[in-house]
PDB file of N, CA, C, O and CB in Angstrom:
ATOM      1  N   UNK A   1      17.512 -45.381   2.231  1.00  0.00           N
ATOM      2  CA  UNK A   1      18.078 -44.715   3.953  1.00  0.00           C
ATOM      3  C   UNK A   1      16.466 -44.989   4.226  1.00  0.00           C
ATOM      4  O   UNK A   1      15.545 -45.114   3.419  1.00  0.00           O
ATOM      5  CB  UNK A   1      18.889 -42.481   4.247  1.00  0.00           C
ATOM      6  N   UNK A   2      16.477 -45.034   5.604  1.00  0.00           N
ATOM      7  CA  UNK A   2      15.640 -45.301   6.875  1.00  0.00           C
ATOM      8  C   UNK A   2      14.338 -43.861   6.130  1.00  0.00           C
ATOM      9  O   UNK A   2      13.146 -44.070   5.904  1.00  0.00           O
ATOM     10  CB  UNK A   2      16.819 -44.904   8.905  1.00  0.00           C
ATOM     11  N   UNK A   3      14.791 -43.044   5.994  1.00  0.00           N
ATOM     12  CA  UNK A   3      13.665 -41.255   5.993  1.00  0.00           C
ATOM     13  C   UNK A   3      12.586 -42.379   4.309  1.00  0.00           C
ATOM     14  O   UNK A   3      11.358 -42.463   4.289  1.00  0.00           O
ATOM     15  CB  UNK A   3      15.367 -38.526   5.041  1.00  0.00           C
ATOM     16  N   UNK A   4      13.321 -42.884   3.437  1.00  0.00           N
ATOM     17  CA  UNK A   4      12.417 -43.321   2.639  1.00  0.00           C
ATOM     18  C   UNK A   4      11.584 -44.704   2.641  1.00  0.00           C
ATOM     19  O   UNK A   4      10.525 -44.909   2.049  1.00  0.00           O
ATOM     20  CB  UNK A   4      12.997 -43.209   1.667  1.00  0.00           C
ATOM     21  N   UNK A   5      12.280 -45.564   3.412  1.00  0.00           N
ATOM     22  CA  UNK A   5      11.360 -46.612   3.951  1.00  0.00           C
ATOM     23  C   UNK A   5      10.305 -46.394   5.256  1.00  0.00           C
ATOM     24  O   UNK A   5       9.748 -47.420   5.647  1.00  0.00           O
ATOM     25  CB  UNK A   5      12.273 -47.693   4.314  1.00  0.00           C
ATOM     26  N   UNK A   6      10.025 -45.269   5.879  1.00  0.00           N
ATOM     27  CA  UNK A   6       8.820 -45.007   6.442  1.00  0.00           C
ATOM     28  C   UNK A   6       8.183 -43.940   5.754  1.00  0.00           C
ATOM     29  O   UNK A   6       8.838 -42.965   5.386  1.00  0.00           O
ATOM     30  CB  UNK A   6       8.935 -44.742   7.784  1.00  0.00           C
ATOM     31  N   UNK A   7       6.931 -44.042   5.544  1.00  0.00           N
ATOM     32  CA  UNK A   7       5.975 -43.233   4.886  1.00  0.00           C
ATOM     33  C   UNK A   7       5.663 -41.697   5.604  1.00  0.00           C
ATOM     34  O   UNK A   7       5.299 -40.645   5.079  1.00  0.00           O
ATOM     35  CB  UNK A   7       4.672 -44.123   4.833  1.00  0.00           C
ATOM     36  N   UNK A   8       5.953 -42.021   6.959  1.00  0.00           N
ATOM     37  CA  UNK A   8       5.405 -40.556   7.600  1.00  0.00           C
ATOM     38  C   UNK A   8       6.372 -39.271   7.186  1.00  0.00           C
ATOM     39  O   UNK A   8       6.116 -38.080   7.010  1.00  0.00           O
ATOM     40  CB  UNK A   8       5.403 -40.647   9.422  1.00  0.00           C
ATOM     41  N   UNK A   9       7.979 -40.285   7.087  1.00  0.00           N
ATOM     42  CA  UNK A   9       8.968 -38.818   6.690  1.00  0.00           C
ATOM     43  C   UNK A   9       8.257 -38.121   5.381  1.00  0.00           C
ATOM     44  O   UNK A   9       8.111 -36.903   5.285  1.00  0.00           O
ATOM     45  CB  UNK A   9      10.872 -39.279   6.163  1.00  0.00           C
ATOM     46  N   UNK A  10       7.760 -39.240   4.210  1.00  0.00           N
ATOM     47  CA  UNK A  10       7.390 -38.434   2.797  1.00  0.00           C
ATOM     48  C   UNK A  10       6.511 -37.682   3.715  1.00  0.00           C
ATOM     49  O   UNK A  10       7.112 -36.748   4.246  1.00  0.00           O
ATOM     50  CB  UNK A  10       6.605 -39.304   1.248  1.00  0.00           C
ATOM     51  N   UNK A  11       5.340 -37.791   4.047  1.00  0.00           N
ATOM     52  CA  UNK A  11       3.978 -37.221   4.647  1.00  0.00           C
ATOM     53  C   UNK A  11       4.698 -35.635   5.688  1.00  0.00           C
ATOM     54  O   UNK A  11       3.932 -34.685   5.847  1.00  0.00           O
ATOM     55  CB  UNK A  11       3.022 -38.834   5.923  1.00  0.00           C
ATOM     56  N   UNK A  12       5.486 -35.596   6.012  1.00  0.00           N
ATOM     57  CA  UNK A  12       6.209 -35.136   6.848  1.00  0.00           C
ATOM     58  C   UNK A  12       6.935 -33.863   5.832  1.00  0.00           C
ATOM     59  O   UNK A  12       6.707 -32.663   5.982  1.00  0.00           O
ATOM     60  CB  UNK A  12       7.119 -36.344   7.530  1.00  0.00           C
ATOM     61  N   UNK A  13       7.691 -34.357   4.968  1.00  0.00           N
ATOM     62  CA  UNK A  13       8.247 -33.686   3.780  1.00  0.00           C
ATOM     63  C   UNK A  13       7.585 -33.179   3.220  1.00  0.00           C
ATOM     64  O   UNK A  13       8.063 -32.104   2.856  1.00  0.00           O
ATOM     65  CB  UNK A  13       8.789 -34.219   2.984  1.00  0.00           C
ATOM     66  N   UNK A  14       6.005 -33.451   2.674  1.00  0.00           N
ATOM     67  CA  UNK A  14       5.001 -32.955   1.881  1.00  0.00           C
ATOM     68  C   UNK A  14       4.303 -31.587   3.259  1.00  0.00           C
ATOM     69  O   UNK A  14       4.427 -30.417   2.897  1.00  0.00           O
ATOM     70  CB  UNK A  14       3.778 -34.542   1.285  1.00  0.00           C
ATOM     71  N   UNK A  15       3.948 -31.716   4.028  1.00  0.00           N
ATOM     72  CA  UNK A  15       3.589 -31.056   5.131  1.00  0.00           C
ATOM     73  C   UNK A  15       4.549 -30.056   4.941  1.00  0.00           C
ATOM     74  O   UNK A  15       4.025 -29.093   4.381  1.00  0.00           O
ATOM     75  CB  UNK A  15       3.582 -31.800   6.438  1.00  0.00           C
ATOM     76  N   UNK A  16       5.859 -29.865   5.199  1.00  0.00           N
ATOM     77  CA  UNK A  16       6.879 -29.233   5.294  1.00  0.00           C
ATOM     78  C   UNK A  16       6.937 -28.184   3.874  1.00  0.00           C
ATOM     79  O   UNK A  16       6.980 -26.958   3.975  1.00  0.00           O
ATOM     80  CB  UNK A  16       8.009 -30.288   5.513  1.00  0.00           C
ATOM     81  N   UNK A  17       6.930 -28.858   2.674  1.00  0.00           N
ATOM     82  CA  UNK A  17       6.913 -28.321   1.308  1.00  0.00           C
ATOM     83  C   UNK A  17       5.348 -27.312   1.191  1.00  0.00           C
ATOM     84  O   UNK A  17       5.395 -26.146   0.797  1.00  0.00           O
ATOM     85  CB  UNK A  17       6.984 -29.806   0.115  1.00  0.00           C
ATOM     86  N   UNK A  18       4.357 -27.821   1.498  1.00  0.00           N
ATOM     87  CA  UNK A  18       3.228 -26.637   1.499  1.00  0.00           C
ATOM     88  C   UNK A  18       3.434 -25.631   2.643  1.00  0.00           C
ATOM     89  O   UNK A  18       2.945 -24.507   2.528  1.00  0.00           O
ATOM     90  CB  UNK A  18       1.687 -27.261   1.685  1.00  0.00           C
ATOM     91  N   UNK A  19       4.144 -25.978   3.761  1.00  0.00           N
ATOM     92  CA  UNK A  19       3.584 -24.914   4.446  1.00  0.00           C
ATOM     93  C   UNK A  19       4.441 -23.728   4.265  1.00  0.00           C
ATOM     94  O   UNK A  19       4.120 -22.663   4.792  1.00  0.00           O
ATOM     95  CB  UNK A  19       3.389 -25.234   5.851  1.00  0.00           C
ATOM     96  N   UNK A  20       5.923 -23.888   3.279  1.00  0.00           N
ATOM     97  CA  UNK A  20       7.039 -23.072   3.129  1.00  0.00           C
ATOM     98  C   UNK A  20       6.349 -22.871   1.532  1.00  0.00           C
ATOM     99  O   UNK A  20       7.324 -22.672   0.807  1.00  0.00           O
ATOM    100  CB  UNK A  20       8.788 -23.816   3.449  1.00  0.00           C
ATOM    101  N   UNK A  21       5.755 -22.855   1.133  1.00  0.00           N
ATOM    102  CA  UNK A  21       4.823 -22.517   0.056  1.00  0.00           C
ATOM    103  C   UNK A  21       3.445 -21.806   0.319  1.00  0.00           C
ATOM    104  O   UNK A  21       3.074 -20.916  -0.446  1.00  0.00           O
ATOM    105  CB  UNK A  21       4.539 -23.716  -0.582  1.00  0.00           C
ATOM    106  N   UNK A  22       2.533 -22.271   1.615  1.00  0.00           N
ATOM    107  CA  UNK A  22       1.445 -21.474   1.590  1.00  0.00           C
ATOM    108  C   UNK A  22       2.453 -20.228   2.092  1.00  0.00           C
ATOM    109  O   UNK A  22       2.272 -19.179   1.473  1.00  0.00           O
ATOM    110  CB  UNK A  22       0.032 -21.999   2.561  1.00  0.00           C
ATOM    111  N   UNK A  23       3.254 -20.208   2.894  1.00  0.00           N
ATOM    112  CA  UNK A  23       4.261 -18.787   3.910  1.00  0.00           C
ATOM    113  C   UNK A  23       4.258 -18.062   2.819  1.00  0.00           C
ATOM    114  O   UNK A  23       3.380 -17.209   2.685  1.00  0.00           O
ATOM    115  CB  UNK A  23       6.167 -19.010   4.647  1.00  0.00           C
ATOM    116  N   UNK A  24       5.428 -18.293   1.630  1.00  0.00           N
ATOM    117  CA  UNK A  24       5.443 -17.527   0.682  1.00  0.00           C
ATOM    118  C   UNK A  24       4.627 -17.309  -0.024  1.00  0.00           C
ATOM    119  O   UNK A  24       4.505 -16.091  -0.145  1.00  0.00           O
ATOM    120  CB  UNK A  24       6.087 -17.666   0.160  1.00  0.00           C
ATOM    121  N   UNK A  25       3.828 -17.943  -0.704  1.00  0.00           N
ATOM    122  CA  UNK A  25       2.041 -17.091  -1.116  1.00  0.00           C
ATOM    123  C   UNK A  25       1.635 -15.796  -0.470  1.00  0.00           C
ATOM    124  O   UNK A  25       1.569 -14.676  -0.976  1.00  0.00           O
ATOM    125  CB  UNK A  25       0.613 -18.077  -0.552  1.00  0.00           C
ATOM    126  N   UNK A  26       1.341 -16.248   0.939  1.00  0.00           N
ATOM    127  CA  UNK A  26       1.087 -15.424   1.757  1.00  0.00           C
ATOM    128  C   UNK A  26       1.946 -14.209   1.400  1.00  0.00           C
ATOM    129  O   UNK A  26       1.442 -13.283   0.766  1.00  0.00           O
ATOM    130  CB  UNK A  26       1.228 -15.970   3.006  1.00  0.00           C
ATOM    131  N   UNK A  27       3.091 -14.184   1.744  1.00  0.00           N
ATOM    132  CA  UNK A  27       4.145 -12.972   2.071  1.00  0.00           C
ATOM    133  C   UNK A  27       4.213 -12.336   0.417  1.00  0.00           C
ATOM    134  O   UNK A  27       4.477 -11.134   0.413  1.00  0.00           O
ATOM    135  CB  UNK A  27       5.996 -13.655   2.809  1.00  0.00           C
ATOM    136  N   UNK A  28       4.012 -12.969  -1.012  1.00  0.00           N
ATOM    137  CA  UNK A  28       4.039 -12.407  -1.881  1.00  0.00           C
ATOM    138  C   UNK A  28       2.497 -11.713  -2.048  1.00  0.00           C
ATOM    139  O   UNK A  28       2.712 -10.564  -2.436  1.00  0.00           O
ATOM    140  CB  UNK A  28       4.590 -13.247  -2.801  1.00  0.00           C
ATOM    141  N   UNK A  29       1.539 -11.851  -1.963  1.00  0.00           N
ATOM    142  CA  UNK A  29       0.168 -12.004  -1.885  1.00  0.00           C
ATOM    143  C   UNK A  29      -0.056 -10.445  -0.760  1.00  0.00           C
ATOM    144  O   UNK A  29      -0.678  -9.463  -1.167  1.00  0.00           O
ATOM    145  CB  UNK A  29      -0.319 -13.821  -1.185  1.00  0.00           C
ATOM    146  N   UNK A  30       0.419 -10.494   0.291  1.00  0.00           N
ATOM    147  CA  UNK A  30       0.607  -8.977   1.091  1.00  0.00           C
ATOM    148  C   UNK A  30       1.337  -7.805   0.467  1.00  0.00           C
ATOM    149  O   UNK A  30       1.114  -6.598   0.563  1.00  0.00           O
ATOM    150  CB  UNK A  30       1.418  -9.158   2.400  1.00  0.00           C
ATOM    151  N   UNK A  31       2.605  -8.717  -0.440  1.00  0.00           N
ATOM    152  CA  UNK A  31       3.985  -7.563  -1.059  1.00  0.00           C
ATOM    153  C   UNK A  31       2.982  -6.807  -2.315  1.00  0.00           C
ATOM    154  O   UNK A  31       3.167  -5.684  -2.785  1.00  0.00           O
ATOM    155  CB  UNK A  31       5.883  -8.689  -2.015  1.00  0.00           C
ATOM    156  N   UNK A  32       2.071  -7.615  -2.626  1.00  0.00           N
ATOM    157  CA  UNK A  32       1.295  -7.112  -3.818  1.00  0.00           C
ATOM    158  C   UNK A  32       0.310  -6.012  -3.871  1.00  0.00           C
ATOM    159  O   UNK A  32       0.002  -5.074  -4.605  1.00  0.00           O
ATOM    160  CB  UNK A  32       0.638  -8.081  -4.258  1.00  0.00           C
ATOM    161  N   UNK A  33      -0.236  -6.857  -2.143  1.00  0.00           N
ATOM    162  CA  UNK A  33      -1.313  -6.243  -2.121  1.00  0.00           C
ATOM    163  C   UNK A  33      -0.871  -4.446  -1.795  1.00  0.00           C
ATOM    164  O   UNK A  33      -1.406  -3.528  -2.417  1.00  0.00           O
ATOM    165  CB  UNK A  33      -2.256  -7.075  -0.999  1.00  0.00           C
ATOM    166  N   UNK A  34       0.097  -4.257  -0.807  1.00  0.00           N
ATOM    167  CA  UNK A  34       1.113  -3.283  -0.744  1.00  0.00           C
ATOM    168  C   UNK A  34       1.110  -2.303  -1.499  1.00  0.00           C
ATOM    169  O   UNK A  34       0.734  -1.134  -1.422  1.00  0.00           O
ATOM    170  CB  UNK A  34       2.155  -3.707  -0.882  1.00  0.00           C
ATOM    171  N   UNK A  35       1.908  -3.379  -2.756  1.00  0.00           N
ATOM    172  CA  UNK A  35       2.289  -2.609  -3.990  1.00  0.00           C
ATOM    173  C   UNK A  35       1.123  -1.595  -4.680  1.00  0.00           C
ATOM    174  O   UNK A  35       1.222  -0.611  -5.413  1.00  0.00           O
ATOM    175  CB  UNK A  35       2.716  -3.712  -5.066  1.00  0.00           C
ATOM    176  N   UNK A  36       0.118  -2.221  -4.165  1.00  0.00           N
ATOM    177  CA  UNK A  36      -0.760  -1.671  -5.394  1.00  0.00           C
ATOM    178  C   UNK A  36      -1.701  -0.786  -4.468  1.00  0.00           C
ATOM    179  O   UNK A  36      -2.483  -0.054  -5.074  1.00  0.00           O
ATOM    180  CB  UNK A  36      -1.681  -2.984  -6.440  1.00  0.00           C
ATOM    181  N   UNK A  37      -1.736  -0.746  -2.644  1.00  0.00           N
ATOM    182  CA  UNK A  37      -1.957   0.676  -1.886  1.00  0.00           C
ATOM    183  C   UNK A  37      -0.992   1.469  -2.297  1.00  0.00           C
ATOM    184  O   UNK A  37      -1.306   2.578  -2.729  1.00  0.00           O
ATOM    185  CB  UNK A  37      -1.913   0.681  -0.332  1.00  0.00           C
ATOM    186  N   UNK A  38      -0.062   1.202  -2.265  1.00  0.00           N
ATOM    187  CA  UNK A  38       1.157   2.580  -2.480  1.00  0.00           C
ATOM    188  C   UNK A  38       1.096   3.124  -3.857  1.00  0.00           C
ATOM    189  O   UNK A  38       1.411   4.268  -4.186  1.00  0.00           O
ATOM    190  CB  UNK A  38       2.920   2.082  -2.292  1.00  0.00           C
ATOM    191  N   UNK A  39       0.559   1.966  -4.798  1.00  0.00           N
ATOM    192  CA  UNK A  39       0.488   2.897  -5.798  1.00  0.00           C
ATOM    193  C   UNK A  39      -0.632   3.635  -6.256  1.00  0.00           C
ATOM    194  O   UNK A  39      -0.611   4.624  -6.988  1.00  0.00           O
ATOM    195  CB  UNK A  39       0.872   2.394  -6.695  1.00  0.00           C
ATOM    196  N   UNK A  40      -1.764   2.972  -5.681  1.00  0.00           N
ATOM    197  CA  UNK A  40      -3.037   3.621  -6.003  1.00  0.00           C
ATOM    198  C   UNK A  40      -2.353   5.279  -4.771  1.00  0.00           C
ATOM    199  O   UNK A  40      -2.543   6.264  -5.483  1.00  0.00           O
ATOM    200  CB  UNK A  40      -4.907   2.308  -5.364  1.00  0.00           C
ATOM    201  N   UNK A  41      -2.015   5.543  -4.022  1.00  0.00           N
ATOM    202  CA  UNK A  41      -2.012   6.264  -3.243  1.00  0.00           C
ATOM    203  C   UNK A  41      -1.134   7.673  -3.461  1.00  0.00           C
ATOM    204  O   UNK A  41      -1.359   8.751  -2.911  1.00  0.00           O
ATOM    205  CB  UNK A  41      -1.753   5.514  -2.317  1.00  0.00           C
ATOM    206  N   UNK A  42       0.241   7.272  -4.700  1.00  0.00           N
ATOM    207  CA  UNK A  42       0.726   8.208  -5.237  1.00  0.00           C
ATOM    208  C   UNK A  42      -0.062   8.521  -6.541  1.00  0.00           C
ATOM    209  O   UNK A  42       0.253   9.603  -7.037  1.00  0.00           O
ATOM    210  CB  UNK A  42       2.041   7.956  -5.355  1.00  0.00           C
ATOM    211  N   UNK A  43      -0.848   7.942  -7.090  1.00  0.00           N
ATOM    212  CA  UNK A  43      -1.702   8.044  -8.067  1.00  0.00           C
ATOM    213  C   UNK A  43      -2.574   8.688  -8.246  1.00  0.00           C
ATOM    214  O   UNK A  43      -2.646   9.570  -9.101  1.00  0.00           O
ATOM    215  CB  UNK A  43      -2.071   7.347  -8.257  1.00  0.00           C
ATOM    216  N   UNK A  44      -3.306   8.408  -7.565  1.00  0.00           N
ATOM    217  CA  UNK A  44      -4.886   8.822  -7.282  1.00  0.00           C
ATOM    218  C   UNK A  44      -4.709   9.905  -6.379  1.00  0.00           C
ATOM    219  O   UNK A  44      -4.976  11.035  -6.788  1.00  0.00           O
ATOM    220  CB  UNK A  44      -5.917   7.611  -6.568  1.00  0.00           C
ATOM    221  N   UNK A  45      -4.250   9.722  -5.065  1.00  0.00           N
ATOM    222  CA  UNK A  45      -4.576  10.136  -3.582  1.00  0.00           C
ATOM    223  C   UNK A  45      -4.019  11.641  -3.299  1.00  0.00           C
ATOM    224  O   UNK A  45      -4.682  12.573  -2.845  1.00  0.00           O
ATOM    225  CB  UNK A  45      -3.830   9.022  -2.472  1.00  0.00           C
ATOM    226  N   UNK A  46      -2.544  11.660  -3.700  1.00  0.00           N
ATOM    227  CA  UNK A  46      -1.965  12.377  -3.813  1.00  0.00           C
ATOM    228  C   UNK A  46      -1.995  13.578  -4.524  1.00  0.00           C
ATOM    229  O   UNK A  46      -1.979  14.713  -4.048  1.00  0.00           O
ATOM    230  CB  UNK A  46      -1.402  11.893  -3.909  1.00  0.00           C
ATOM    231  N   UNK A  47      -2.069  13.041  -6.431  1.00  0.00           N
ATOM    232  CA  UNK A  47      -2.336  14.410  -7.071  1.00  0.00           C
ATOM    233  C   UNK A  47      -4.077  15.091  -6.834  1.00  0.00           C
ATOM    234  O   UNK A  47      -4.343  16.039  -7.572  1.00  0.00           O
ATOM    235  CB  UNK A  47      -1.989  14.134  -8.847  1.00  0.00           C
ATOM    236  N   UNK A  48      -5.156  14.645  -5.891  1.00  0.00           N
ATOM    237  CA  UNK A  48      -6.395  15.047  -5.177  1.00  0.00           C
ATOM    238  C   UNK A  48      -5.874  15.723  -4.307  1.00  0.00           C
ATOM    239  O   UNK A  48      -6.274  16.880  -4.179  1.00  0.00           O
ATOM    240  CB  UNK A  48      -7.304  14.065  -4.632  1.00  0.00           C
ATOM    241  N   UNK A  49      -5.134  15.370  -3.695  1.00  0.00           N
ATOM    242  CA  UNK A  49      -4.537  16.501  -2.016  1.00  0.00           C
ATOM    243  C   UNK A  49      -3.924  17.397  -2.857  1.00  0.00           C
ATOM    244  O   UNK A  49      -4.583  18.408  -3.100  1.00  0.00           O
ATOM    245  CB  UNK A  49      -3.098  15.767  -0.515  1.00  0.00           C
ATOM    246  N   UNK A  50      -2.885  17.305  -3.348  1.00  0.00           N
ATOM    247  CA  UNK A  50      -2.198  18.403  -4.618  1.00  0.00           C
ATOM    248  C   UNK A  50      -3.115  19.293  -5.232  1.00  0.00           C
ATOM    249  O   UNK A  50      -2.872  20.493  -5.103  1.00  0.00           O
ATOM    250  CB  UNK A  50      -1.579  17.622  -5.951  1.00  0.00           C
ATOM    251  N   UNK A  51      -4.302  18.891  -5.991  1.00  0.00           N
ATOM    252  CA  UNK A  51      -4.879  20.264  -6.627  1.00  0.00           C
ATOM    253  C   UNK A  51      -5.633  20.740  -4.894  1.00  0.00           C
ATOM    254  O   UNK A  51      -5.114  21.760  -4.440  1.00  0.00           O
ATOM    255  CB  UNK A  51      -6.363  19.924  -8.369  1.00  0.00           C
ATOM    256  N   UNK A  52      -6.824  20.051  -3.915  1.00  0.00           N
ATOM    257  CA  UNK A  52      -7.379  20.421  -2.931  1.00  0.00           C
ATOM    258  C   UNK A  52      -6.167  21.921  -2.060  1.00  0.00           C
ATOM    259  O   UNK A  52      -6.458  23.069  -1.724  1.00  0.00           O
ATOM    260  CB  UNK A  52      -7.677  18.844  -2.097  1.00  0.00           C
ATOM    261  N   UNK A  53      -5.012  21.244  -1.991  1.00  0.00           N
ATOM    262  CA  UNK A  53      -3.980  22.502  -1.502  1.00  0.00           C
ATOM    263  C   UNK A  53      -3.829  23.648  -2.451  1.00  0.00           C
ATOM    264  O   UNK A  53      -3.779  24.812  -2.053  1.00  0.00           O
ATOM    265  CB  UNK A  53      -2.453  21.983  -1.289  1.00  0.00           C
ATOM    266  N   UNK A  54      -3.779  23.411  -3.331  1.00  0.00           N
ATOM    267  CA  UNK A  54      -3.821  24.656  -4.673  1.00  0.00           C
ATOM    268  C   UNK A  54      -5.160  25.427  -4.465  1.00  0.00           C
ATOM    269  O   UNK A  54      -5.389  26.597  -4.158  1.00  0.00           O
ATOM    270  CB  UNK A  54      -3.874  23.894  -6.502  1.00  0.00           C
ATOM    271  N   UNK A  55      -5.957  24.375  -4.736  1.00  0.00           N
ATOM    272  CA  UNK A  55      -7.181  25.042  -4.561  1.00  0.00           C
ATOM    273  C   UNK A  55      -7.443  26.082  -3.433  1.00  0.00           C
ATOM    274  O   UNK A  55      -7.892  27.169  -3.797  1.00  0.00           O
ATOM    275  CB  UNK A  55      -8.067  24.082  -4.433  1.00  0.00           C
ATOM    276  N   UNK A  56      -7.211  25.872  -2.065  1.00  0.00           N
ATOM    277  CA  UNK A  56      -6.973  26.058  -0.829  1.00  0.00           C
ATOM    278  C   UNK A  56      -6.312  27.750  -0.802  1.00  0.00           C
ATOM    279  O   UNK A  56      -6.673  28.880  -0.475  1.00  0.00           O
ATOM    280  CB  UNK A  56      -5.980  24.776  -0.305  1.00  0.00           C
ATOM    281  N   UNK A  57      -5.149  27.063  -1.365  1.00  0.00           N
ATOM    282  CA  UNK A  57      -4.014  28.474  -1.506  1.00  0.00           C
ATOM    283  C   UNK A  57      -4.754  29.622  -2.295  1.00  0.00           C
ATOM    284  O   UNK A  57      -4.823  30.775  -1.868  1.00  0.00           O
ATOM    285  CB  UNK A  57      -2.415  28.072  -2.528  1.00  0.00           C
ATOM    286  N   UNK A  58      -5.352  29.155  -3.600  1.00  0.00           N
ATOM    287  CA  UNK A  58      -5.933  30.079  -4.074  1.00  0.00           C
ATOM    288  C   UNK A  58      -6.818  31.073  -3.841  1.00  0.00           C
ATOM    289  O   UNK A  58      -6.871  32.169  -4.400  1.00  0.00           O
ATOM    290  CB  UNK A  58      -6.184  29.744  -4.610  1.00  0.00           C
ATOM    291  N   UNK A  59      -7.871  30.414  -2.545  1.00  0.00           N
ATOM    292  CA  UNK A  59      -9.144  30.767  -1.844  1.00  0.00           C
ATOM    293  C   UNK A  59      -8.240  32.026  -1.254  1.00  0.00           C
ATOM    294  O   UNK A  59      -8.272  33.109  -1.838  1.00  0.00           O
ATOM    295  CB  UNK A  59      -9.962  29.480  -0.646  1.00  0.00           C
ATOM    296  N   UNK A  60      -7.253  31.788   0.198  1.00  0.00           N
ATOM    297  CA  UNK A  60      -6.697  32.717   0.653  1.00  0.00           C
ATOM    298  C   UNK A  60      -6.239  33.714  -0.074  1.00  0.00           C
ATOM    299  O   UNK A  60      -6.572  34.852   0.256  1.00  0.00           O
ATOM    300  CB  UNK A  60      -5.972  32.348   1.230  1.00  0.00           C
ATOM    301  N   UNK A  61      -5.453  33.535  -1.120  1.00  0.00           N
ATOM    302  CA  UNK A  61      -4.875  34.417  -2.087  1.00  0.00           C
ATOM    303  C   UNK A  61      -5.986  35.692  -2.451  1.00  0.00           C
ATOM    304  O   UNK A  61      -5.914  36.916  -2.334  1.00  0.00           O
ATOM    305  CB  UNK A  61      -4.476  33.479  -3.440  1.00  0.00           C
ATOM    306  N   UNK A  62      -6.849  34.929  -2.860  1.00  0.00           N
ATOM    307  CA  UNK A  62      -8.192  35.770  -3.482  1.00  0.00           C
ATOM    308  C   UNK A  62      -8.845  36.593  -2.180  1.00  0.00           C
ATOM    309  O   UNK A  62      -9.286  37.742  -2.209  1.00  0.00           O
ATOM    310  CB  UNK A  62      -9.538  34.548  -4.214  1.00  0.00           C
ATOM    311  N   UNK A  63      -8.792  35.775  -1.138  1.00  0.00           N
ATOM    312  CA  UNK A  63      -9.502  36.468   0.265  1.00  0.00           C
ATOM    313  C   UNK A  63      -8.354  38.148   0.504  1.00  0.00           C
ATOM    314  O   UNK A  63      -8.578  39.359   0.492  1.00  0.00           O
ATOM    315  CB  UNK A  63      -9.249  34.916   2.093  1.00  0.00           C
ATOM    316  N   UNK A  64      -7.351  37.420   0.665  1.00  0.00           N
ATOM    317  CA  UNK A  64      -6.201  38.647   1.016  1.00  0.00           C
ATOM    318  C   UNK A  64      -6.619  39.743   0.035  1.00  0.00           C
ATOM    319  O   UNK A  64      -7.388  40.635   0.392  1.00  0.00           O
ATOM    320  CB  UNK A  64      -4.396  38.181   0.713  1.00  0.00           C
ATOM    321  N   UNK A  65      -6.163  39.684  -1.080  1.00  0.00           N
ATOM    322  CA  UNK A  65      -6.689  40.206  -2.522  1.00  0.00           C
ATOM    323  C   UNK A  65      -8.049  41.612  -1.852  1.00  0.00           C
ATOM    324  O   UNK A  65      -8.222  42.827  -1.760  1.00  0.00           O
ATOM    325  CB  UNK A  65      -7.637  38.394  -3.687  1.00  0.00           C
ATOM    326  N   UNK A  66      -8.640  40.370  -1.575  1.00  0.00           N
ATOM    327  CA  UNK A  66     -10.186  41.351  -1.846  1.00  0.00           C
ATOM    328  C   UNK A  66     -10.311  41.927  -0.272  1.00  0.00           C
ATOM    329  O   UNK A  66     -11.270  42.666  -0.049  1.00  0.00           O
ATOM    330  CB  UNK A  66     -11.988  40.159  -2.404  1.00  0.00           C
ATOM    331  N   UNK A  67      -9.488  41.658   0.712  1.00  0.00           N
ATOM    332  CA  UNK A  67      -9.378  42.736   1.769  1.00  0.00           C
ATOM    333  C   UNK A  67      -8.710  44.060   1.587  1.00  0.00           C
ATOM    334  O   UNK A  67      -9.057  45.169   1.993  1.00  0.00           O
ATOM    335  CB  UNK A  67      -8.747  42.210   2.802  1.00  0.00           C
ATOM    336  N   UNK A  68      -7.493  43.627   0.761  1.00  0.00           N
ATOM    337  CA  UNK A  68      -6.812  44.589   0.637  1.00  0.00           C
ATOM    338  C   UNK A  68      -7.500  45.636  -0.247  1.00  0.00           C
ATOM    339  O   UNK A  68      -7.300  46.806   0.080  1.00  0.00           O
ATOM    340  CB  UNK A  68      -5.634  44.169   0.243  1.00  0.00           C
ATOM    341  N   UNK A  69      -8.216  45.423  -1.231  1.00  0.00           N
ATOM    342  CA  UNK A  69      -9.030  45.926  -2.056  1.00  0.00           C
ATOM    343  C   UNK A  69      -9.747  46.880  -1.759  1.00  0.00           C
ATOM    344  O   UNK A  69      -9.624  48.003  -2.247  1.00  0.00           O
ATOM    345  CB  UNK A  69      -9.650  45.210  -2.443  1.00  0.00           C
ATOM    346  N   UNK A  70     -10.584  46.549  -0.921  1.00  0.00           N
ATOM    347  CA  UNK A  70     -11.149  47.222   0.333  1.00  0.00           C
ATOM    348  C   UNK A  70     -10.622  48.112   1.465  1.00  0.00           C
ATOM    349  O   UNK A  70     -11.409  49.036   1.674  1.00  0.00           O
ATOM    350  CB  UNK A  70     -11.547  46.365   0.933  1.00  0.00           C
ATOM    351  N   UNK A  71     -10.148  48.122   1.817  1.00  0.00           N
ATOM    352  CA  UNK A  71      -9.020  48.755   2.506  1.00  0.00           C
ATOM    353  C   UNK A  71      -8.141  49.429   2.031  1.00  0.00           C
ATOM    354  O   UNK A  71      -7.475  50.159   2.766  1.00  0.00           O
ATOM    355  CB  UNK A  71      -8.410  48.085   3.034  1.00  0.00           C
ATOM    356  N   UNK A  72      -7.918  49.360   0.703  1.00  0.00           N
ATOM    357  CA  UNK A  72      -6.820  50.069   0.496  1.00  0.00           C
ATOM    358  C   UNK A  72      -7.916  51.402  -0.674  1.00  0.00           C
ATOM    359  O   UNK A  72      -7.360  52.371  -1.191  1.00  0.00           O
ATOM    360  CB  UNK A  72      -5.282  48.870  -0.295  1.00  0.00           C
TER     361      UNK A  72
END
């Protein structure tokens, strides 16, 4: 066919494949990074925040008890 006879079409085809592959690879990499960030947040950040919230709540409770003991 005419496309096979002209080398420019082959080069354009390779460019198209390269661009598709590059875009697919970029999207895949960004997806993997997003997944890693989400997992890190779930595994590391949320438990630390949970511990901090519990500690703050316990401090508040202790403070209320201390005030109640002084006033009661």
